[in-house]
Coordinates of C-alpha atoms in Angstrom, one line a residue:
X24 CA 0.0 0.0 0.0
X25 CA 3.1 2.0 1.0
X26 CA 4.4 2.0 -2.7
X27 CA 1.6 2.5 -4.3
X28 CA 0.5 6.0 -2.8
X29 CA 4.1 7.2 -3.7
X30 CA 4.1 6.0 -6.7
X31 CA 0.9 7.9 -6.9
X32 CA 1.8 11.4 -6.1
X33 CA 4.8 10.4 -8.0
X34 CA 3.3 10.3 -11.5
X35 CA 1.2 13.4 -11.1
X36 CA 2.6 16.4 -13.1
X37 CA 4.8 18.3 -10.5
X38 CA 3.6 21.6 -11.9
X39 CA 4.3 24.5 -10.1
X40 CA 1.0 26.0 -10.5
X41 CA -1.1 23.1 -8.7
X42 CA -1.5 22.2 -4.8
X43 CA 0.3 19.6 -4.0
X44 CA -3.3 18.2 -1.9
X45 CA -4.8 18.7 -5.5
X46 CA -2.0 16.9 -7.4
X47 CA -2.6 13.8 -4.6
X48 CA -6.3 14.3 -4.9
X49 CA -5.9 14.2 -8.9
X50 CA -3.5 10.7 -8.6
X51 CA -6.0 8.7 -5.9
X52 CA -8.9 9.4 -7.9
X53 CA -7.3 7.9 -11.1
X54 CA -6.4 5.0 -8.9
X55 CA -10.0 3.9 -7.8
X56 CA -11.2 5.0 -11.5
X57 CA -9.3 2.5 -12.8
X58 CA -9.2 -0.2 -10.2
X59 CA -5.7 0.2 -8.5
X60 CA -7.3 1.0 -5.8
X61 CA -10.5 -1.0 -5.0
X62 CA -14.2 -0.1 -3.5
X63 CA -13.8 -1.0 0.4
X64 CA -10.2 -1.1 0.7
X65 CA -8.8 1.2 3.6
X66 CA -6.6 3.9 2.9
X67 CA -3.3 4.9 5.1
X68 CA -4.1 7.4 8.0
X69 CA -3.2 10.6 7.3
X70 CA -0.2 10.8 9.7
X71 CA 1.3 7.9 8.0
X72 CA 0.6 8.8 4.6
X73 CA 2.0 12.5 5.2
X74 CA 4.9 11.2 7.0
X75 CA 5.5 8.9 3.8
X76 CA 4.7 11.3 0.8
X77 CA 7.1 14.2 2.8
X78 CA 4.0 16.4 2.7
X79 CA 1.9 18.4 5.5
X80 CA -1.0 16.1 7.2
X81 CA -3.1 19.7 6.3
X82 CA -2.1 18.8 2.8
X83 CA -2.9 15.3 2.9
X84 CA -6.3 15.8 4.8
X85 CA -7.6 18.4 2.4
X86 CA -7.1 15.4 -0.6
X87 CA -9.0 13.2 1.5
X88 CA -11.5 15.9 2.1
X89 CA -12.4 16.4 -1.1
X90 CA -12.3 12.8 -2.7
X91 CA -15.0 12.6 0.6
X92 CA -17.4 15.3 -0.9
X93 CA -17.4 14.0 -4.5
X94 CA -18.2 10.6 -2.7
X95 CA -14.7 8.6 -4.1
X96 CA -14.1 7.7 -0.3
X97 CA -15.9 7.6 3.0
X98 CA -14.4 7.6 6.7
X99 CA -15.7 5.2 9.3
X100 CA -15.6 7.0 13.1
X101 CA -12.9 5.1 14.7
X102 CA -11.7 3.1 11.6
X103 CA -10.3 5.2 9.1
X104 CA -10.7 6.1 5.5
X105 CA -12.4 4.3 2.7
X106 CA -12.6 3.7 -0.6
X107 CA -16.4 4.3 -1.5
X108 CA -18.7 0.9 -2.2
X109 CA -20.3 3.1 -5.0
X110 CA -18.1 5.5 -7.1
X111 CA -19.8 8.6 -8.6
X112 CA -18.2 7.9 -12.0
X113 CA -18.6 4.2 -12.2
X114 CA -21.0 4.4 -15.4
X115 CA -18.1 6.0 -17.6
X116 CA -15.5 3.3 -16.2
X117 CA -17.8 0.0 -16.5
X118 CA -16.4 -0.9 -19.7
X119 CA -12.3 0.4 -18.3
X120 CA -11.1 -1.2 -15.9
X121 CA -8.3 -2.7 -17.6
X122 CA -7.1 0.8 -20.2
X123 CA -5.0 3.3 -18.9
X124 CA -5.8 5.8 -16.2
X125 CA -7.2 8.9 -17.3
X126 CA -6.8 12.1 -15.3
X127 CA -9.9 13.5 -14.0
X128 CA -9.3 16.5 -16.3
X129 CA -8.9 14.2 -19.4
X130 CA -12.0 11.9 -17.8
X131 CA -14.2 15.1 -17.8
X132 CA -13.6 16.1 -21.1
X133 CA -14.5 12.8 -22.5
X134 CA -17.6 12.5 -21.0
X135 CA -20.7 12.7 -22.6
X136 CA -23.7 15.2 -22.0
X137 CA -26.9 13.6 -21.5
X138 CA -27.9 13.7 -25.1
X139 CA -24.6 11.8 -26.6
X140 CA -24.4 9.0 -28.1
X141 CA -22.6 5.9 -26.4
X142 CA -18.7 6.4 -27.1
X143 CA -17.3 3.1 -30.0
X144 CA -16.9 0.0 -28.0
X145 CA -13.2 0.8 -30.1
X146 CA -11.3 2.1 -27.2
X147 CA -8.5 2.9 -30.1
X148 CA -11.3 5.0 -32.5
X149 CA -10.8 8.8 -32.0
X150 CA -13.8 9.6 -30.0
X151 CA -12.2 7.3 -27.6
X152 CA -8.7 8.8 -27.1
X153 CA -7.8 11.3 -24.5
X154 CA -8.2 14.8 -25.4
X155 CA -5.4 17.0 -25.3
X156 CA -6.2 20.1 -23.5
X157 CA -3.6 23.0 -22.6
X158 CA -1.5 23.7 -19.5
X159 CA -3.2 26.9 -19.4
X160 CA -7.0 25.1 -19.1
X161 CA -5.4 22.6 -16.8
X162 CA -3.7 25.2 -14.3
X163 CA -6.9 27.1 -14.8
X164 CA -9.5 23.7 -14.2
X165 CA -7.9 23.1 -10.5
X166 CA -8.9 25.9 -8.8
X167 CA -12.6 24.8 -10.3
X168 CA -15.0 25.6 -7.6
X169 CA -15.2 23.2 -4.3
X170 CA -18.5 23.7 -4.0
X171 CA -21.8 22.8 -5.4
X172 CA -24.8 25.0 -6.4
X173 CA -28.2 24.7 -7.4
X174 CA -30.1 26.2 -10.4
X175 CA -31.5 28.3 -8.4
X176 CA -30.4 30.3 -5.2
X177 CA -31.0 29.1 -2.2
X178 CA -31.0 30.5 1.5
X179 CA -27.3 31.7 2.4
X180 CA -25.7 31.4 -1.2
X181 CA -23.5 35.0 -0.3
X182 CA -23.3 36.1 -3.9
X183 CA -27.2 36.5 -4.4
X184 CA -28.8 40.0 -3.4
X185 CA -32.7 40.3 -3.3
X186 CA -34.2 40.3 -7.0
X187 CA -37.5 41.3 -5.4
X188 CA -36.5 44.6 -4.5
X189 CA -34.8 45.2 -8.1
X190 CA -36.9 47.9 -9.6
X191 CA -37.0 45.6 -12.8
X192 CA -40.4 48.1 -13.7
X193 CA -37.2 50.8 -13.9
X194 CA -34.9 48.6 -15.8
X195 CA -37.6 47.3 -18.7
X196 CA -38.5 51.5 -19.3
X197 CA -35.1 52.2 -19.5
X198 CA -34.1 49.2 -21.6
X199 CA -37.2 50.6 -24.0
X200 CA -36.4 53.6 -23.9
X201 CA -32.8 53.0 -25.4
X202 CA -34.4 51.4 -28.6
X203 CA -37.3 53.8 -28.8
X204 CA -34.3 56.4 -29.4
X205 CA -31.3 54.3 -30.0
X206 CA -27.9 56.1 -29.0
X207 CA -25.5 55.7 -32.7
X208 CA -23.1 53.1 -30.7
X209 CA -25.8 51.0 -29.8
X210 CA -26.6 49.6 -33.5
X211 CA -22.8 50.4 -34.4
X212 CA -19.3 49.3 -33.9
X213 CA -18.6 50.7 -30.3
X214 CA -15.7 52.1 -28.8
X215 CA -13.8 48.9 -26.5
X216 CA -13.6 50.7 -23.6
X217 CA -17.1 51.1 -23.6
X218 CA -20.1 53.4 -24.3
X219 CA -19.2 56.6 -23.1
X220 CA -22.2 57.6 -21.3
X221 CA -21.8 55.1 -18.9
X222 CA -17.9 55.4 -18.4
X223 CA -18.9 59.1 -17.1
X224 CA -21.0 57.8 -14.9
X225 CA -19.2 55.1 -13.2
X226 CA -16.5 57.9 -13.3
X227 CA -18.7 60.1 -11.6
X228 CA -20.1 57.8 -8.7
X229 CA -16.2 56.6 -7.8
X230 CA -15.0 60.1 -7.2
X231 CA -18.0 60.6 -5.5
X232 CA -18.6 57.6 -3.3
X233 CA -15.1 55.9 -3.4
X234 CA -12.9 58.0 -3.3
X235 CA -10.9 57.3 -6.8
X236 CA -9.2 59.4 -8.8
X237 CA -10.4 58.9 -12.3
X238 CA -12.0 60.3 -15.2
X239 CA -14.4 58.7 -18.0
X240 CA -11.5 58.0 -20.5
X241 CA -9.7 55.6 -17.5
X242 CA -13.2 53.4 -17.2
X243 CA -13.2 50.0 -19.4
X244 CA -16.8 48.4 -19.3
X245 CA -16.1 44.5 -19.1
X246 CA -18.6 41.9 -18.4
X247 CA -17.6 41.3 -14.9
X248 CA -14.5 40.8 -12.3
X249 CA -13.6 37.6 -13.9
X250 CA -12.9 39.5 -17.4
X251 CA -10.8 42.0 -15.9
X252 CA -8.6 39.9 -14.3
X253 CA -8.1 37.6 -17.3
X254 CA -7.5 41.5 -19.2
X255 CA -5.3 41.9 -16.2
X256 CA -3.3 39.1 -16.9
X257 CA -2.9 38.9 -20.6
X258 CA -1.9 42.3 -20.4
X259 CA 1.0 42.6 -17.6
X260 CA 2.0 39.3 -16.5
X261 CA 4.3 36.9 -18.6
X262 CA 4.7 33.1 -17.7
X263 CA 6.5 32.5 -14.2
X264 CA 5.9 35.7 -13.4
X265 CA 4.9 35.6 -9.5
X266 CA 1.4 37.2 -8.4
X267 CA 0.5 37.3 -4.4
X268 CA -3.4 36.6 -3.6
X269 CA -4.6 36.9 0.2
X270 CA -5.0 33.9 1.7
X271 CA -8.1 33.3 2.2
X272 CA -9.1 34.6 -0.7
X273 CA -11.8 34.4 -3.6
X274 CA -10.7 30.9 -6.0
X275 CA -11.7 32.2 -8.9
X276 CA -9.0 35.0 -8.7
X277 CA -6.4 32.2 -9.2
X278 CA -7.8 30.1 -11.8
X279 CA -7.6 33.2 -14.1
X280 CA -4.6 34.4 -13.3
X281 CA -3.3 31.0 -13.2
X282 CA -4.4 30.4 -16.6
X283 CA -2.4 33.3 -17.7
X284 CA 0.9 31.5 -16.3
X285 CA 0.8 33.7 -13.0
X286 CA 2.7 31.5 -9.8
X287 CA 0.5 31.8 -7.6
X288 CA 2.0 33.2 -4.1
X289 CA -0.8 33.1 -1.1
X290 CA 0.0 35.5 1.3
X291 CA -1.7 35.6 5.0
X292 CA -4.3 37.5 6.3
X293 CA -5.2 38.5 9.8
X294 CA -7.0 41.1 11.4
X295 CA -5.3 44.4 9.7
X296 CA -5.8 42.8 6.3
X297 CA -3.2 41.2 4.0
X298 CA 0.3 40.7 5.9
X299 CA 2.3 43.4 3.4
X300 CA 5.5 42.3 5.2
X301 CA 5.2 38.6 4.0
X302 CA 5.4 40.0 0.6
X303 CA 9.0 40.3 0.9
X304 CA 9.7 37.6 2.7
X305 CA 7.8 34.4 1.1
X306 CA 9.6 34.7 -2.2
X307 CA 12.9 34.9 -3.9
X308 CA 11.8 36.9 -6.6
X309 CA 9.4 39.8 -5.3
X310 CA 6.0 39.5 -7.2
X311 CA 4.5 41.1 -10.3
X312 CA 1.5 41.7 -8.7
X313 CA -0.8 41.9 -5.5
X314 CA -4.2 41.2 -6.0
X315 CA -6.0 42.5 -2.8
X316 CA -9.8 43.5 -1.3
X317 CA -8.6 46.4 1.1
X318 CA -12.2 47.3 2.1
X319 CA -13.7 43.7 2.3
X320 CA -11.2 40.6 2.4
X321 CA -13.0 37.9 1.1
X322 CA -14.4 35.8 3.2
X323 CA -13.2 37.0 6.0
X324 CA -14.2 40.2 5.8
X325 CA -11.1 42.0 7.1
X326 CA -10.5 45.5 5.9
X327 CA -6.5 46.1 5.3
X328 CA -5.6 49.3 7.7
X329 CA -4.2 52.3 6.6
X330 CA -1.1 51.5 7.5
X331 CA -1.0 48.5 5.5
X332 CA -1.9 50.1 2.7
X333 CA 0.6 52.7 2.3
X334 CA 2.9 50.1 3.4
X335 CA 1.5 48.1 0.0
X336 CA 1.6 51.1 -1.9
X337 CA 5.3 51.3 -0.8
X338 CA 6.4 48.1 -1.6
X339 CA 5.1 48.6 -5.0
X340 CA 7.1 52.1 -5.6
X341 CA 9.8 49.9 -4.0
X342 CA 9.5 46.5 -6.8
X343 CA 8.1 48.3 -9.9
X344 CA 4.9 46.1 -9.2
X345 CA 1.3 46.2 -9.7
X346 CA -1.7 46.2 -7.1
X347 CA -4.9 45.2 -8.7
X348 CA -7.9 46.3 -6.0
X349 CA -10.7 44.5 -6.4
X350 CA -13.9 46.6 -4.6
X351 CA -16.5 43.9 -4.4
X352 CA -19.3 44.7 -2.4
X353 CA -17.7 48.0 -1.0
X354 CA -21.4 49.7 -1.2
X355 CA -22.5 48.4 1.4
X356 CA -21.0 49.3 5.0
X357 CA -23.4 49.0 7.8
X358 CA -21.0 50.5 10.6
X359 CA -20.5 54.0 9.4
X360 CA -19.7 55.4 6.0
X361 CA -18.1 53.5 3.0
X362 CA -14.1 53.5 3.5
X363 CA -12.5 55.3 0.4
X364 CA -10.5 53.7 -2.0
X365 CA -6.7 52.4 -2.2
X366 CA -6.5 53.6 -5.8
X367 CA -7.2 57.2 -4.2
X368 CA -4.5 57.1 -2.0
X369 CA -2.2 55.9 -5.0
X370 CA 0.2 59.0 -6.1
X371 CA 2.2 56.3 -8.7
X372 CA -0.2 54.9 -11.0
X373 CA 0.2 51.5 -9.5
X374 CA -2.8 50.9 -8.6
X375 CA -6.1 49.1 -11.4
X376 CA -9.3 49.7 -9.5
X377 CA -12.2 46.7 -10.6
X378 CA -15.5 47.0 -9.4
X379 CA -18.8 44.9 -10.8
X380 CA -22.6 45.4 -10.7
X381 CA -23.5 41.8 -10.3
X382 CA -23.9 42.4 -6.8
X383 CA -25.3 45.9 -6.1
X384 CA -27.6 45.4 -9.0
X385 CA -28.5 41.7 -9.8
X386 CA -26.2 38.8 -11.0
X387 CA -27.5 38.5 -14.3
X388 CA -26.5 41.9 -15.9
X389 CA -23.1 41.4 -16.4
X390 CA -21.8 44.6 -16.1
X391 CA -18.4 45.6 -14.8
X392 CA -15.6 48.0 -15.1
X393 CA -11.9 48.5 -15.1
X394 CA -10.4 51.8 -13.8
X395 CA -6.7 52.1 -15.6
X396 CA -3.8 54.2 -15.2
X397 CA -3.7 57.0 -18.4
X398 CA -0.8 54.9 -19.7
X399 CA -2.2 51.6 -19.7
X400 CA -5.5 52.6 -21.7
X401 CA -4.2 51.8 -25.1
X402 CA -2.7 48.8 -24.1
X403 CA -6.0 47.2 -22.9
X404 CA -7.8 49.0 -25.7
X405 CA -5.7 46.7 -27.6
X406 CA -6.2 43.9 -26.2
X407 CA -9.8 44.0 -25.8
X408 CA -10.5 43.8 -29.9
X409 CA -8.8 40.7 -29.8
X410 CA -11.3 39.5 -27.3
X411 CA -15.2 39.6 -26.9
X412 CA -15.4 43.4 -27.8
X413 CA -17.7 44.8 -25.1
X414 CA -21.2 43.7 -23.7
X415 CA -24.7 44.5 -24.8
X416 CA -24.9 48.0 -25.9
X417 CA -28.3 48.1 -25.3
X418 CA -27.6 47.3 -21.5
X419 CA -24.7 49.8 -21.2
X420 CA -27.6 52.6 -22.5
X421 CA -29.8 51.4 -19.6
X422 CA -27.4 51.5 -17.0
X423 CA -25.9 55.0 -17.8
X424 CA -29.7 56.5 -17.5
X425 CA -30.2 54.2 -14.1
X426 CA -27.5 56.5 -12.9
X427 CA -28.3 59.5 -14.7
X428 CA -32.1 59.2 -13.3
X429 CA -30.6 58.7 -9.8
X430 CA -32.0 55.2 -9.8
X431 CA -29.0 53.5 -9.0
X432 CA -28.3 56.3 -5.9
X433 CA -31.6 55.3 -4.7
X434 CA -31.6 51.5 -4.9
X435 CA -28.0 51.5 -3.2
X436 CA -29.1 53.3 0.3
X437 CA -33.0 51.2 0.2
X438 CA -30.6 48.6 0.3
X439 CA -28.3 49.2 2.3
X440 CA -30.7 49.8 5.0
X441 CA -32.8 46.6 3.9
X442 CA -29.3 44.4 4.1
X443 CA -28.7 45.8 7.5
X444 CA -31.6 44.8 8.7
X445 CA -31.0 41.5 7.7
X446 CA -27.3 41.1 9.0
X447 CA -28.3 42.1 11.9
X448 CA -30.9 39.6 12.1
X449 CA -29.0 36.7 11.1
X450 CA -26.5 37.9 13.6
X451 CA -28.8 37.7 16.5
X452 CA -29.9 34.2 15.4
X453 CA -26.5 33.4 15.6
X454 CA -25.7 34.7 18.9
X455 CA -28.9 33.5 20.3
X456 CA -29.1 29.5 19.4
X457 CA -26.1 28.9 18.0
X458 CA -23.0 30.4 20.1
X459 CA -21.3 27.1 21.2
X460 CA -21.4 26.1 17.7
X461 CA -20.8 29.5 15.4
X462 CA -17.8 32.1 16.2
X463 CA -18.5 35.3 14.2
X464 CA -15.9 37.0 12.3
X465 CA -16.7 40.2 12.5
X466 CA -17.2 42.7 9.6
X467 CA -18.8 45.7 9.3
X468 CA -20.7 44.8 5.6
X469 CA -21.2 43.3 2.7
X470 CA -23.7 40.6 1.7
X471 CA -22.3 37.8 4.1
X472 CA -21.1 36.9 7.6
X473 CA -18.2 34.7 8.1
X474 CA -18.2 32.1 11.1
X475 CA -15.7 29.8 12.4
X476 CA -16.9 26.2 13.8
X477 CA -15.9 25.5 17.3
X478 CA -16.5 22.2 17.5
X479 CA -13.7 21.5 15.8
X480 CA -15.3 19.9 12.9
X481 CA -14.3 19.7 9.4
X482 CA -16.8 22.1 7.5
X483 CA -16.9 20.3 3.9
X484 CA -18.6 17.1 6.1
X485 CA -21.7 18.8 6.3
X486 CA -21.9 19.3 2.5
X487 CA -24.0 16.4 1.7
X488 CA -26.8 16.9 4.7
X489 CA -27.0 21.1 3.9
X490 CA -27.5 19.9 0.2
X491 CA -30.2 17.9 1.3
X492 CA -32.0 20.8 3.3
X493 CA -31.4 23.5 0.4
X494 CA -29.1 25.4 2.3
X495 CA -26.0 26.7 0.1
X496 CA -23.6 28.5 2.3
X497 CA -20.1 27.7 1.5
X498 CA -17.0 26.3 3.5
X499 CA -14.3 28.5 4.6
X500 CA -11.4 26.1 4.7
X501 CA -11.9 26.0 0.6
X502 CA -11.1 29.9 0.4
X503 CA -7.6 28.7 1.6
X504 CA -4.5 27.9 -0.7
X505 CA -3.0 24.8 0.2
X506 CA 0.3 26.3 1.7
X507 CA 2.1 26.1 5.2
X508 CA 2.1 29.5 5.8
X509 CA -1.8 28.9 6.4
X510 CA -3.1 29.2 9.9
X511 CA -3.6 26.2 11.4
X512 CA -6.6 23.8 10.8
X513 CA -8.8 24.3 13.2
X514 CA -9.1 28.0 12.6
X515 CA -9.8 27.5 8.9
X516 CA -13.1 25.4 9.9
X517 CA -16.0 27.7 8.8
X518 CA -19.3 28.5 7.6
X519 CA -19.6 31.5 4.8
X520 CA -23.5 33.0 5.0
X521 CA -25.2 35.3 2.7
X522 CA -28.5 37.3 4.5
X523 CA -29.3 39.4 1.6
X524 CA -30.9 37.7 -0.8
X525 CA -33.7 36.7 1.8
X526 CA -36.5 37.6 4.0
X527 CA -36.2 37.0 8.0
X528 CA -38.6 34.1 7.8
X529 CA -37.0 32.5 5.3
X530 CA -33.8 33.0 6.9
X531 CA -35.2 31.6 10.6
X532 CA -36.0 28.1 8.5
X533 CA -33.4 28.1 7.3
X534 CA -30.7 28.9 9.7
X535 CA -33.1 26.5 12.4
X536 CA -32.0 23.1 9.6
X537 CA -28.9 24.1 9.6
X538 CA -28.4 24.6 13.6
X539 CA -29.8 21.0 13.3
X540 CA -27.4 19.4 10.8
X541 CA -24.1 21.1 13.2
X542 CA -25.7 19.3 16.5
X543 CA -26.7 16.6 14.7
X544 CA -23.2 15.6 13.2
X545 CA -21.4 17.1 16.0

């Protein structure tokens, strides 16, 4: 058993870019795909197989954590670790057991929808091969998402505000309106940074609410975070080039720049935000690039203090790098007024401000924007025309008169008062029936509350029994990159819930299943 893990973790790719607990979780699943390893036979405790492989037991757990929530092994209290009776992707390997191992990448790709036709019996035909997919999609494809959602949102999803209170009446006049009287750049070739209307608004509303320095030519409308950061990439790092991401921090952040060839250098956060110092200290080479939330880590919550932030501004004047700050959520502050920007505080031009209306507005408008120095704008004006070109026109035009109409003015402070209410009502459930479960993390906004567990429990165990009861909050200890710089376990054992999206009673139901599920597998 010994020699077979190591030779295991051996014959994964030892790319730079991926975990080592993904590379181990990548090379056991192959193993019980194809038979090596078989259903009901008991895996090495993780001690031993840490002390074995040379590797962290935190690494070797969070494998073994995960090949548990996709149901490829199951732990027996007081036994061990298992391999699972019944595999999840037993109906593709039927017909397998004795051709090579697959990846999981290589497995997925092959895969048919639900509509395909059974692959040739011919395992040498084409459709039967492997597909060859690049390094760039496979970098990208580990830091896929840990967690599963449904179709449609349910209680304590933390990315969902309330569509109900979306004045869609608004939005269906003004999206009328625009082809009543069509604007020239809606039914022409537009401008890639955007229709111009709407950069001066967004222009307008930062200086005003956020403090940044900027004017309408400096604004690229992109479809979301996500795009900018893949612009972000393409446009200023080069392969091997070493980017620092808080730690936690938001996973898709690093499959993008990942993709893009970015080594990806977590960096710790605490209660002043992301650890500057460590910047200088974790690498060789100093980074290309910070990648930060100074008003809302996420999901902690943690804002970085001013003192960090000149000290990251510093560093960068210091290392000729770039900070990309990423203002998610940063409408909505509940314990006195919105903290102004880092980009304002920036005298150097090192500083690409991204902010996104899927949140403030609703998910499905796809709508975000870039704030550049002067000197970058024709570089990503560039780049952009070899890309997607820029979203609906049609939507741009209704968003620049939602601001212009002061509709989007209005719908920020109803909410903000409407989200308060609801934090503060999901806090008092907390506090009140579930203390010697839940520790808060305290934040003063956005559209979620972090919580630790205290019974020392791993959170991605109650996966299965929260999807059962519709609840969708996600797990803390997934937000963290698999590195021993990390805090230790225990303290990354969480709960991540979003109050916004619902009203109280349907918050009491659910919050009442989930208090059930923590006792109940405590």
């Amino acid at each position: 058993m010994s020699t077979i893990f190591s030779w295991i973790f051996a014959s994964q790719p030892n790319d730079a870019h991926l975990p080592a607990y993904r590379r181990l979780y990548l090379g056991i699943r192959a193993a019980i795909l194809d038979g090596r390893l078989k259903p009901g036979e008991k895996l090495p405790a993780t001690r031993d197989l840490a002390r074995q492989l040379r590797l962290s037991r935190n690494t070797i757990v969070n494998a073994f954590d995960l090949l548990m929530s996709e149901g490829y092994l199951e732990g027996r209290i007081g036994a061990g670790s298992f391999v699972a009776a019944s595999l999840p992707d037993q109906l593709f390997q039927a017909d397998n057991r004795n051709s090579p191992a697959k990846s999981p990448i290589q497995s997925a790709v092959q895969s048919p929808g639900p509509s395909a036709k059974p692959p040739s019996p011919d395992q040498n035909s084409p459709a039967c091969r492997p597909r060859r997919i690049s390094k760039s999609a496979q970098r990208s494809l580990a830091f896929t998402r840990f967690h599963q959602s449904f179709p449609v949102a349910q209680p304590f999803n933390p990315a969902m505000p309330d569509l109900s209170a979306f004045p869609f009446d608004i939005w269906a006049r003004l999206l009328r309106r625009a082809w009543r009287a069509p604007h020239p750049a809606i039914a022409t070739p537009q401008d890639s940074m955007g229709l111009a209307d709407l950069r001066t608004e967004i222009a307008g509303w930062l200086r005003q609410s956020r403090g940044v320095n900027c004017h309408a030519d400096q604004v690229m409308i992109v479809s979301g975070a996500q795009q900018a950061l893949d612009l972000v990439g393409r446009a200023l790092i080069d392969p091997g080039d070493v980017v620092a991401l808080e730690d936690p921090g938001y996973e898709g952040i690093r499959g993008v720049l990942a993709a893009n060839g970015a080594v990806i250098q977590p960096i710790p956060v605490d209660a002043e935000g992301l650890q500057v110092n460590a910047l200088t200290t974790s690498y060789d080479a100093p980074p290309r690039m910070v990648v930060t939330t100074p008003s809302r880590n996420y999901p902690m919550g943690t804002t970085l203090s001013l003192a960090r932030r000149l000290a990251l501004l510093q560093w960068a004047h210091d290392n000729d790098g770039w900070i990309i700050e990423d203002d998610y959520d940063s409408e909505y502050r509940y314990d006195g007024p919105p903290l102004s920007s880092l980009q304002g505080l920036d005298r150097e031009n090192r500083v690409i401000y991204i902010g996104t209306f899927s949140r403030v507005l609703f998910p499905g408008i796809r709508l975000g924007y870039l704030v550049l120095p002067h000197d970058l704008v024709p570089v990503f004006r560039g780049l952009r025309g070899f890309a997607d070109g820029v979203p609906g026109p049609t939507a741009q035009a209704a968003l620049a008169a939602f601001f212009a109409d002061g509709h989007f003015g209005s719908h920020v402070r109803r909410m903000r008062l409407l989200y308060g209410e609801r934090r503060n009502h999901l806090l008092a459930l907390i506090r009140t029936h579930a203390s010697d479960l839940l520790d808060i993390v305290v934040n003063d906004g956005g559209l979620h509350i972090c919580t630790r567990l205290i019974n020392g429990q791993r959170d991605v165990q109650y996966q299965s029994a929260l999807l059962d009861k519709q609840i969708d909050c996600r797990f803390l200890s997934t937000y963290f990159h698999d590195n021993e710089m990390a805090e230790n376990k225990t303290t990354r054992q969480g709960l991540i819930m979003g109050f916004a999206g619902w009203e109280k009673s349907q918050l009491d139901k659910s919050f009442a299943d989930l208090i059930q599920i923590l006792r109940r597998n405590t």
